Amino acid sequence: MRVADRGPGIPPGDRDQVFDRFYRVDKARSRDRGGSGLGLSVARSPVQAHGGTLDLDGGPGATVFTVTLPLGGPGA
């Protein structure tokens, strides 16, 4: 499954950290005005538990997240 966004994109320097808990690309956002920084960490956890991956691709003006799950579940 792929989810694409044509927003401003994720800067290259932040790509390695976007799946970390509490990480926010926009440092100006506070928890009360823009989320807690848990969304991608929470999304990746069940995908990995089922033996899959959640990957980030794209560049400026385009962000693509790809979820890949094995047929038959973990270890299949």
Tab-separated table of C-alpha atoms in Angstrom:
chain	number	residue	atom	x	y	z
A	1	MET	CA	0.000	0.000	0.000
A	2	ARG	CA	1.273	3.471	-0.811
A	3	VAL	CA	0.210	6.785	0.664
A	4	ALA	CA	1.397	9.891	-1.180
A	5	ASP	CA	1.366	13.529	-0.129
A	6	ARG	CA	2.156	16.485	-2.364
A	7	GLY	CA	2.935	18.825	0.539
A	8	PRO	CA	6.321	20.403	1.236
A	9	GLY	CA	8.028	17.031	1.678
A	10	ILE	CA	10.383	15.892	4.428
A	11	PRO	CA	13.848	17.450	4.432
A	12	PRO	CA	16.673	14.941	3.793
A	13	GLY	CA	18.190	15.662	7.217
A	14	ASP	CA	14.989	14.544	8.957
A	15	ARG	CA	14.291	11.359	6.991
A	16	ASP	CA	16.295	9.048	9.249
A	17	GLN	CA	14.408	10.250	12.316
A	18	VAL	CA	10.760	10.569	11.253
A	19	PHE	CA	9.936	7.102	12.623
A	20	ASP	CA	11.461	7.886	16.046
A	21	ARG	CA	9.055	8.445	18.921
A	22	PHE	CA	8.276	12.096	19.680
A	23	TYR	CA	10.244	13.360	16.658
A	24	ARG	CA	8.725	16.326	14.839
A	25	VAL	CA	10.118	17.744	11.615
A	26	ASP	CA	8.648	21.182	12.374
A	27	LYS	CA	10.411	22.227	15.585
A	28	ALA	CA	8.093	25.232	15.937
A	29	ARG	CA	5.123	22.942	16.640
A	30	SER	CA	4.244	22.188	20.213
A	31	ARG	CA	2.204	19.219	21.411
A	32	ASP	CA	-0.859	21.402	21.891
A	33	ARG	CA	-0.629	22.818	18.346
A	34	GLY	CA	0.561	20.008	16.117
A	35	GLY	CA	0.691	16.478	17.429
A	36	SER	CA	2.975	14.530	19.697
A	37	GLY	CA	5.351	13.067	17.125
A	38	LEU	CA	4.107	9.516	17.665
A	39	GLY	CA	2.119	8.847	14.483
A	40	LEU	CA	4.778	7.259	12.289
A	41	SER	CA	6.292	5.319	15.189
A	42	VAL	CA	2.860	3.918	16.061
A	43	ALA	CA	2.129	3.108	12.410
A	44	ARG	CA	5.416	1.276	11.896
A	45	SER	CA	5.118	-0.897	15.017
A	46	PRO	CA	2.227	-3.178	13.913
A	47	VAL	CA	3.612	-3.369	10.382
A	48	GLN	CA	6.916	-4.695	11.749
A	49	ALA	CA	5.079	-7.033	14.141
A	50	HIS	CA	3.518	-8.663	11.070
A	51	GLY	CA	6.903	-9.031	9.344
A	52	GLY	CA	6.492	-6.023	7.070
A	53	THR	CA	8.124	-2.679	6.438
A	54	LEU	CA	7.031	0.943	6.367
A	55	ASP	CA	9.313	2.974	4.132
A	56	LEU	CA	9.642	6.634	3.220
A	57	ASP	CA	10.474	7.908	-0.256
A	58	GLY	CA	10.049	11.080	-2.261
A	59	GLY	CA	11.653	14.482	-2.421
A	60	PRO	CA	10.662	18.138	-2.165
A	61	GLY	CA	6.959	18.493	-2.869
A	62	ALA	CA	6.237	14.775	-2.649
A	63	THR	CA	6.299	12.281	0.208
A	64	VAL	CA	5.455	8.603	-0.281
A	65	PHE	CA	5.051	6.048	2.503
A	66	THR	CA	4.970	2.406	1.394
A	67	VAL	CA	3.668	-0.425	3.585
A	68	THR	CA	4.793	-3.906	2.560
A	69	LEU	CA	3.457	-7.008	4.296
A	70	PRO	CA	4.421	-10.607	3.518
A	71	LEU	CA	1.715	-12.977	2.332
A	72	GLY	CA	0.784	-15.298	5.151
A	73	GLY	CA	2.137	-13.114	7.982
A	74	PRO	CA	5.478	-13.164	9.853
A	75	GLY	CA	7.972	-15.782	8.761
A	76	ALA	CA	5.993	-16.703	5.649
